[in-house]
PDB file of C-alpha atoms in Angstrom:
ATOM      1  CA  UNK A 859      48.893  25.320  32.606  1.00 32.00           C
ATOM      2  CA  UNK A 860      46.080  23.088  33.073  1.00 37.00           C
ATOM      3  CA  UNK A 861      44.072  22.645  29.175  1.00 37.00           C
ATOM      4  CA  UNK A 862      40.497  21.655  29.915  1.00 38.00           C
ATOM      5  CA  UNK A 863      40.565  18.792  27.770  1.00 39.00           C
ATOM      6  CA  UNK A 864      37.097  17.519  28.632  1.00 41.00           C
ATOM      7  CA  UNK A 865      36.571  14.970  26.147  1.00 60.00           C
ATOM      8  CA  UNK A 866      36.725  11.421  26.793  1.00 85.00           C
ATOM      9  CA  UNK A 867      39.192  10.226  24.689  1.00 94.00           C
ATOM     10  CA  UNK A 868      42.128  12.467  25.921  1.00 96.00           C
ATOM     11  CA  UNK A 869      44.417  10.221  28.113  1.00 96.00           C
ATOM     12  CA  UNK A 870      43.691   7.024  26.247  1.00 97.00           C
ATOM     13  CA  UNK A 871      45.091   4.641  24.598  1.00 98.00           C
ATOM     14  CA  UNK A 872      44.228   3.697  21.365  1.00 98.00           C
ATOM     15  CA  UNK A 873      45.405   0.141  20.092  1.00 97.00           C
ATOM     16  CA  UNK A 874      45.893  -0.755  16.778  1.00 96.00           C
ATOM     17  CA  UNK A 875      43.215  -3.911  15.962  1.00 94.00           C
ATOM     18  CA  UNK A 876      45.562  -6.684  13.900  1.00 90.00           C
ATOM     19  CA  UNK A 877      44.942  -5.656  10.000  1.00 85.00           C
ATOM     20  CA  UNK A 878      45.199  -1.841  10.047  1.00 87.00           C
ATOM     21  CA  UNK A 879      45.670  -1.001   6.351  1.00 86.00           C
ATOM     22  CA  UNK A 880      48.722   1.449   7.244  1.00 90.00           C
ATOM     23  CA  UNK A 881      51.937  -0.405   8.092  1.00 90.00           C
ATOM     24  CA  UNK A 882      53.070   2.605   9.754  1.00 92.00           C
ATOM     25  CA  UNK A 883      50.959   1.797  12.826  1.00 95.00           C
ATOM     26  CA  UNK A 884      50.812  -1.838  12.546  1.00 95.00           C
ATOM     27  CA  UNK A 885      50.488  -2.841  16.405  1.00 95.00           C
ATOM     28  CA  UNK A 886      50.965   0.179  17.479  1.00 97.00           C
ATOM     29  CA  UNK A 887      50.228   2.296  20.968  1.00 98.00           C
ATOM     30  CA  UNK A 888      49.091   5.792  21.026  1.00 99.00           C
ATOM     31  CA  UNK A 889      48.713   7.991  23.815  1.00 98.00           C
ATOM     32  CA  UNK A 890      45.736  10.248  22.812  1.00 98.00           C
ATOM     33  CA  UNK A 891      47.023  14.100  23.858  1.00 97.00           C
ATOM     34  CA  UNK A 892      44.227  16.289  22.560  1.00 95.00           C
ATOM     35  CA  UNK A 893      40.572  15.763  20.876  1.00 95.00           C
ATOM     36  CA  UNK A 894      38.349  17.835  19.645  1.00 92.00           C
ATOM     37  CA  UNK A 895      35.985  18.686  16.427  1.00 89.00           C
ATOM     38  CA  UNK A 896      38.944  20.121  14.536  1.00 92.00           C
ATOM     39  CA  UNK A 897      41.747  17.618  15.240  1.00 95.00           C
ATOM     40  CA  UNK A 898      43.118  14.933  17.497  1.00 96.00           C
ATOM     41  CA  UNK A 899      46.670  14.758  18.286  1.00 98.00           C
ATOM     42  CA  UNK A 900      48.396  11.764  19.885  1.00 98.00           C
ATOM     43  CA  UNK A 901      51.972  10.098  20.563  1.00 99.00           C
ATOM     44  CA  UNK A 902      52.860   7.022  19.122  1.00 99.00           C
ATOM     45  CA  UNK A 903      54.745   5.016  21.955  1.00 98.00           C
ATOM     46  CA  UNK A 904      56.089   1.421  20.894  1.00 97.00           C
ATOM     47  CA  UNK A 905      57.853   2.931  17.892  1.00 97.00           C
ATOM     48  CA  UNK A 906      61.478   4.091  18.375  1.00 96.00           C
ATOM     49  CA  UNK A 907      64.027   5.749  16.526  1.00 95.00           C
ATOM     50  CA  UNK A 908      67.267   3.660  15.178  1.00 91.00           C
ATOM     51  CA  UNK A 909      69.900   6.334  14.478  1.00 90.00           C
ATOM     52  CA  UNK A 910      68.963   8.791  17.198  1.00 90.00           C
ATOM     53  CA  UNK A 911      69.539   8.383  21.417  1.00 87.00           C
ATOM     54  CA  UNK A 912      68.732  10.876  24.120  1.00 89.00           C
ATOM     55  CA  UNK A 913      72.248  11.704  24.348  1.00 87.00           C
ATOM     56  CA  UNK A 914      72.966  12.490  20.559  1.00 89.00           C
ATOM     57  CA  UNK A 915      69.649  14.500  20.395  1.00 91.00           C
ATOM     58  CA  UNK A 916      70.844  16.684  23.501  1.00 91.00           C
ATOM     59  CA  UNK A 917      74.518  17.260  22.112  1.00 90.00           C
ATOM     60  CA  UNK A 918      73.375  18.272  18.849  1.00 92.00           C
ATOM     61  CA  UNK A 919      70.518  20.982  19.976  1.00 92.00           C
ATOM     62  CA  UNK A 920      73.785  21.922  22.870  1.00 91.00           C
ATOM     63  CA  UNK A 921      71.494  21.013  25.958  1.00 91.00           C
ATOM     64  CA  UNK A 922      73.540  21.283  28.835  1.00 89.00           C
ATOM     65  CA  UNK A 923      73.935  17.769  30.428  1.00 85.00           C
ATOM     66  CA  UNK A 924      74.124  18.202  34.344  1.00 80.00           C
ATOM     67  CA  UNK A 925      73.654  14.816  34.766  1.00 70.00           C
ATOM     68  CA  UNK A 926      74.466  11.560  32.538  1.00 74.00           C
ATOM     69  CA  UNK A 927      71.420  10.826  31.158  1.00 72.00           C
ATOM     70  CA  UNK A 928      69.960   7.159  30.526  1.00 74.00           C
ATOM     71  CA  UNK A 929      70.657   6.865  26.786  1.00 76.00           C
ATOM     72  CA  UNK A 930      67.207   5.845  26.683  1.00 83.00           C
ATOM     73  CA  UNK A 931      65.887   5.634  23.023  1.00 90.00           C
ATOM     74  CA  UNK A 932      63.293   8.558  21.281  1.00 95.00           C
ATOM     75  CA  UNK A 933      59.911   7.540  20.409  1.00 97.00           C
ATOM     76  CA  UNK A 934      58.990   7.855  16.870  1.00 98.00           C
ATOM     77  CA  UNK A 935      55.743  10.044  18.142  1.00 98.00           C
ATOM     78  CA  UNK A 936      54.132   9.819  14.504  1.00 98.00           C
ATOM     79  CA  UNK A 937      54.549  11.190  10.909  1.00 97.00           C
ATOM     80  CA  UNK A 938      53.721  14.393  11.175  1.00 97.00           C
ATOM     81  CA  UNK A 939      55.954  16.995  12.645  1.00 96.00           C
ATOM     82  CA  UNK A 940      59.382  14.718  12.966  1.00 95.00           C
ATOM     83  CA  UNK A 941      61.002  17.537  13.604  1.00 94.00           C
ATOM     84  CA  UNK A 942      59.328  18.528  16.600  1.00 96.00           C
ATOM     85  CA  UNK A 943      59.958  17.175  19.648  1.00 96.00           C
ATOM     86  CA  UNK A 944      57.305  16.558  22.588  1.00 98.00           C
ATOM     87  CA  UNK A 945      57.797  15.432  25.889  1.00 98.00           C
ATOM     88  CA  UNK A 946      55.404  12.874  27.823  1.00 98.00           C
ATOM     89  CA  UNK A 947      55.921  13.287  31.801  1.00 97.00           C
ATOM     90  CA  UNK A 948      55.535  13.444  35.370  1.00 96.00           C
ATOM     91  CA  UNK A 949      53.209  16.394  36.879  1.00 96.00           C
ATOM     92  CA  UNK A 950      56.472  17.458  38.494  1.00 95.00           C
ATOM     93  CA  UNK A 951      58.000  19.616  35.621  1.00 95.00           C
ATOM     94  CA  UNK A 952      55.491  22.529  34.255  1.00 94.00           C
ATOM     95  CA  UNK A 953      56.584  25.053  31.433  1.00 92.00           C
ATOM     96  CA  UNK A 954      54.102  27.973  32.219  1.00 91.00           C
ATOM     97  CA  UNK A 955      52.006  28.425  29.250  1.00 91.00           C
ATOM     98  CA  UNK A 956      52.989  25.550  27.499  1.00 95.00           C
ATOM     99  CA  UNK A 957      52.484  22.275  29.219  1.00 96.00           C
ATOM    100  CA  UNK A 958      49.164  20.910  29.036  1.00 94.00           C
ATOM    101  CA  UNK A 959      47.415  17.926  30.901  1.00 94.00           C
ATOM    102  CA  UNK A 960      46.518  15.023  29.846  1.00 95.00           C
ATOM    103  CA  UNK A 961      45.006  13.558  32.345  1.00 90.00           C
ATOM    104  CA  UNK A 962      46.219  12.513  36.264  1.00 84.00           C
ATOM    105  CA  UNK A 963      49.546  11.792  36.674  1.00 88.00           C
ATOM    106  CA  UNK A 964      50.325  12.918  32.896  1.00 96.00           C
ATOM    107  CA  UNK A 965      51.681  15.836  30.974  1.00 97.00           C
ATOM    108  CA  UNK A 966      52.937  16.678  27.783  1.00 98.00           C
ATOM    109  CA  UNK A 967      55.500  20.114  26.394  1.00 97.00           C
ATOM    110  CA  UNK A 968      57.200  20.522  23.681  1.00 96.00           C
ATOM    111  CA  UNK A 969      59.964  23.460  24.855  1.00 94.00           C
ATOM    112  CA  UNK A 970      63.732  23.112  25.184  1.00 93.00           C
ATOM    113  CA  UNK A 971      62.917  24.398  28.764  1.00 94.00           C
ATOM    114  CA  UNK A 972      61.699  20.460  29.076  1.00 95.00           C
ATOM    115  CA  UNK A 973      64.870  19.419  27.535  1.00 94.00           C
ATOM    116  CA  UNK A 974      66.897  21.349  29.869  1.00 93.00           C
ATOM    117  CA  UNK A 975      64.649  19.888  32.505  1.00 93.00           C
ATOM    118  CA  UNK A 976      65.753  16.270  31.538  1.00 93.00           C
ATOM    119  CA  UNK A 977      68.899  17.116  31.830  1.00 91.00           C
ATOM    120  CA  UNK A 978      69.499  18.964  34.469  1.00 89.00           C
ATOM    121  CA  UNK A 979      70.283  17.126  37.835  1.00 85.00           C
ATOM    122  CA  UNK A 980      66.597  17.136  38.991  1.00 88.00           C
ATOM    123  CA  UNK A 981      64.574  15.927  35.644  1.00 90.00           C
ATOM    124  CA  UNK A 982      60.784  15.138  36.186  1.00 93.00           C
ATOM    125  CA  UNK A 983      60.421  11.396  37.723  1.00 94.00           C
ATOM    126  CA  UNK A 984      58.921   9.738  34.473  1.00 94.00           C
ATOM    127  CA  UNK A 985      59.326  11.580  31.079  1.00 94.00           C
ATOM    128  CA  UNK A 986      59.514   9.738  27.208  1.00 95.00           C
ATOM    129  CA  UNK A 987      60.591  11.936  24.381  1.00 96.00           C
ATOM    130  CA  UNK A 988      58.986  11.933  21.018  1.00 98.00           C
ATOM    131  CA  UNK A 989      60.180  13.274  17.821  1.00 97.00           C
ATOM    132  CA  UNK A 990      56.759  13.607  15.946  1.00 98.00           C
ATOM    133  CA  UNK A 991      53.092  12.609  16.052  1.00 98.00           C
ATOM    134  CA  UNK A 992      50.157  11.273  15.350  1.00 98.00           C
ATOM    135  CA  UNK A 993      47.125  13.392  13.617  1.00 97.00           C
ATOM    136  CA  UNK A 994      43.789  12.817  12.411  1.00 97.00           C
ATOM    137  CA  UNK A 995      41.609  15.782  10.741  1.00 96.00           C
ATOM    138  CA  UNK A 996      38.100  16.349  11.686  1.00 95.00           C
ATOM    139  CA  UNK A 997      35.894  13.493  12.491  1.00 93.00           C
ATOM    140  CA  UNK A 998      38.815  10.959  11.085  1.00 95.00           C
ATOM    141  CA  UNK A 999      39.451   9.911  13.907  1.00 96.00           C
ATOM    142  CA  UNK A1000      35.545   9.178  15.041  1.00 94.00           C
ATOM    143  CA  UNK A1001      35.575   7.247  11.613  1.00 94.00           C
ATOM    144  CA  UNK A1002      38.275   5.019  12.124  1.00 95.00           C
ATOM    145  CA  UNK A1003      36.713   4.007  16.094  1.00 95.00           C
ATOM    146  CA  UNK A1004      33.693   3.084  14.044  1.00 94.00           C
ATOM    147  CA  UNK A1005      35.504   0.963  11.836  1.00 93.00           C
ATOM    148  CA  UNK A1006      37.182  -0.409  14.055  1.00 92.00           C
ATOM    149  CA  UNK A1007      40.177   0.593  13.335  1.00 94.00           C
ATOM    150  CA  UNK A1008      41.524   0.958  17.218  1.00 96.00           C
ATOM    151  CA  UNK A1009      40.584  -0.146  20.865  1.00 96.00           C
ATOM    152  CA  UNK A1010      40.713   2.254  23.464  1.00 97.00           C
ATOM    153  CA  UNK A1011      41.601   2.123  26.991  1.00 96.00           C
ATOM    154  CA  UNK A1012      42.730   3.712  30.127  1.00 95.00           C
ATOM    155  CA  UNK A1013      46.083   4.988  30.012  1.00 94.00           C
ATOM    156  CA  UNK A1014      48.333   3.073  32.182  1.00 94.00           C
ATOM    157  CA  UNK A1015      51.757   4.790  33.502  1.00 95.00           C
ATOM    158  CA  UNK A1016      53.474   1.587  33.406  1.00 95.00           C
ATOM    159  CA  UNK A1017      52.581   1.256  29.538  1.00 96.00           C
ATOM    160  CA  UNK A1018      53.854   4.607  28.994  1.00 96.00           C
ATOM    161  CA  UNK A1019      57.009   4.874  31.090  1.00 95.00           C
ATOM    162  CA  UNK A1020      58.307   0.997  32.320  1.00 92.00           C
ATOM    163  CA  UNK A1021      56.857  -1.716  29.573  1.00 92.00           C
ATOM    164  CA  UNK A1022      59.430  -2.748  27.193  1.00 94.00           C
ATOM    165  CA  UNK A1023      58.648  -1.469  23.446  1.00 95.00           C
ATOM    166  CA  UNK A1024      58.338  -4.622  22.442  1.00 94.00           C
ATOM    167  CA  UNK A1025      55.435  -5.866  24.725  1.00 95.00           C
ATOM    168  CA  UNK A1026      53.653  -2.589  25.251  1.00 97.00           C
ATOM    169  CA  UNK A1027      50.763  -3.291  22.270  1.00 96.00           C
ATOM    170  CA  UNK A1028      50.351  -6.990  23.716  1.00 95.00           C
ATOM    171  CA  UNK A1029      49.867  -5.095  27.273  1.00 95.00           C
ATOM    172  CA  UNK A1030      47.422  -2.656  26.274  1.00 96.00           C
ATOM    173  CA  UNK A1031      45.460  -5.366  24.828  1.00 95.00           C
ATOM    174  CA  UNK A1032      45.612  -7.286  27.669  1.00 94.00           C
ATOM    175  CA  UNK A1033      44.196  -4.242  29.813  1.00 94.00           C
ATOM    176  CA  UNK A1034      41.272  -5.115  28.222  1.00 92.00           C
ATOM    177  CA  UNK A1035      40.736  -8.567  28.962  1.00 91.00           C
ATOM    178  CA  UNK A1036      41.561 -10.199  25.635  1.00 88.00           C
ATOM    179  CA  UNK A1037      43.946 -12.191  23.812  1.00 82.00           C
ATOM    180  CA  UNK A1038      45.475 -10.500  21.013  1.00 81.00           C
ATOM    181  CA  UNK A1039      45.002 -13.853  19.259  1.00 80.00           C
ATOM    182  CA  UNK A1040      41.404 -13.522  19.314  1.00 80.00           C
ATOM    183  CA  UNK A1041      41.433  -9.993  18.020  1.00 77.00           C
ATOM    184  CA  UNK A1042      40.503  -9.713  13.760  1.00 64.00           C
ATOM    185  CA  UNK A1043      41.042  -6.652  12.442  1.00 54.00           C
ATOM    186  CA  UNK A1044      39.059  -3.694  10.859  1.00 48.00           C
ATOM    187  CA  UNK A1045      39.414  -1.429   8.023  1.00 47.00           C
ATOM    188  CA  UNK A1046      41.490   1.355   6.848  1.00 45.00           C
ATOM    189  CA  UNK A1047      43.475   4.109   8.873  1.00 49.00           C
ATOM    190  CA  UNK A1048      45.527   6.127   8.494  1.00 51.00           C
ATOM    191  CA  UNK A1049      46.531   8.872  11.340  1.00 55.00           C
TER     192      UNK A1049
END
């Protein structure tokens, strides 16, 4: 189902600047999923779980496993809704009423149908799983870009899908043209 999500923030990435007065996003990556007056909704993705892989996830909601799966590791998407899983992927998977774009080349649903979709013996080409997410309330999150809270920039599928955890903050960063040792950082936020 294509979402017209016309705003110019959906598909971004926002960066946390060095400083943000919230450890839990300390140098963190979010893809930004949905924006509007109400809300903003976005996946966090250089924060993983510990205790949970792909594999235990799938066994204990009984997903049928038609293929051995990559026991890649499940993004900690945010703090609100950990129990609810979402799905970052490929245009090549669609759930009818329920996946909505992002932008080109990105999706996002949150059905078992994706689940089963993973792990069947034709998944989508690129897809990160995400047990939570990231929200702001209205206008919090136009507050925080004027504090300077976060950078923004283009999305970049290689961020997303192939850049080790580790390095993906330091790459987004770089995207921009800057050092991350140059950066200071702003005020409060909290997401």
């Amino acid at each position: 189902m294509e979402v017209d999500q016309s705003d110019g923030l959906v598909g971004k990435l926002l960066i946390a600047m060095p400083g943000i007065d919230d450890d839990r996003f300390d140098r963190t990556v979010i893809l930004l999923c949905a924006h509007s007056d109400e809300h903003a909704m976005g996946i966090v993705l250089n924060r993983t779980l510990l205790d949970l892989t792909l594999t235990d996830l799938f066994d204990q909601l009984e997903v049928p496993m038609e293929a051995s799966l990559p026991n890649d590791p499940i993004l900690h998407g945010g703090p609100v809704g950990t129990d609810r899983g979402f799905v970052i992927h490929s245009p090549d998977f669609e759930s009818v009423g329920a996946t909505i774009s992002i932008c080109n080349g990105l999706r996002l649903t949150a059905t078992k149908e994706v689940l089963n979709a993973m792990a069947s013996s034709e998944p989508p080409e690129k897809c990160r799983l995400a047990l939570g997410y990231s929200g702001w309330g209205p206008q919090q999150l136009e507050a925080e870009l004027r504090q300077n809270v976060w950078l923004v920039v283009d999305s970049d599928e290689e961020i997303i899908f192939d850049t080790d955890f580790d390095q993906k903050w330091e790459r987004a960063i770089n995207k921009l043209g800057i050092s991350p040792a140059n950066l200071q950082g702003g005020t409060t936020g909290h997401a």
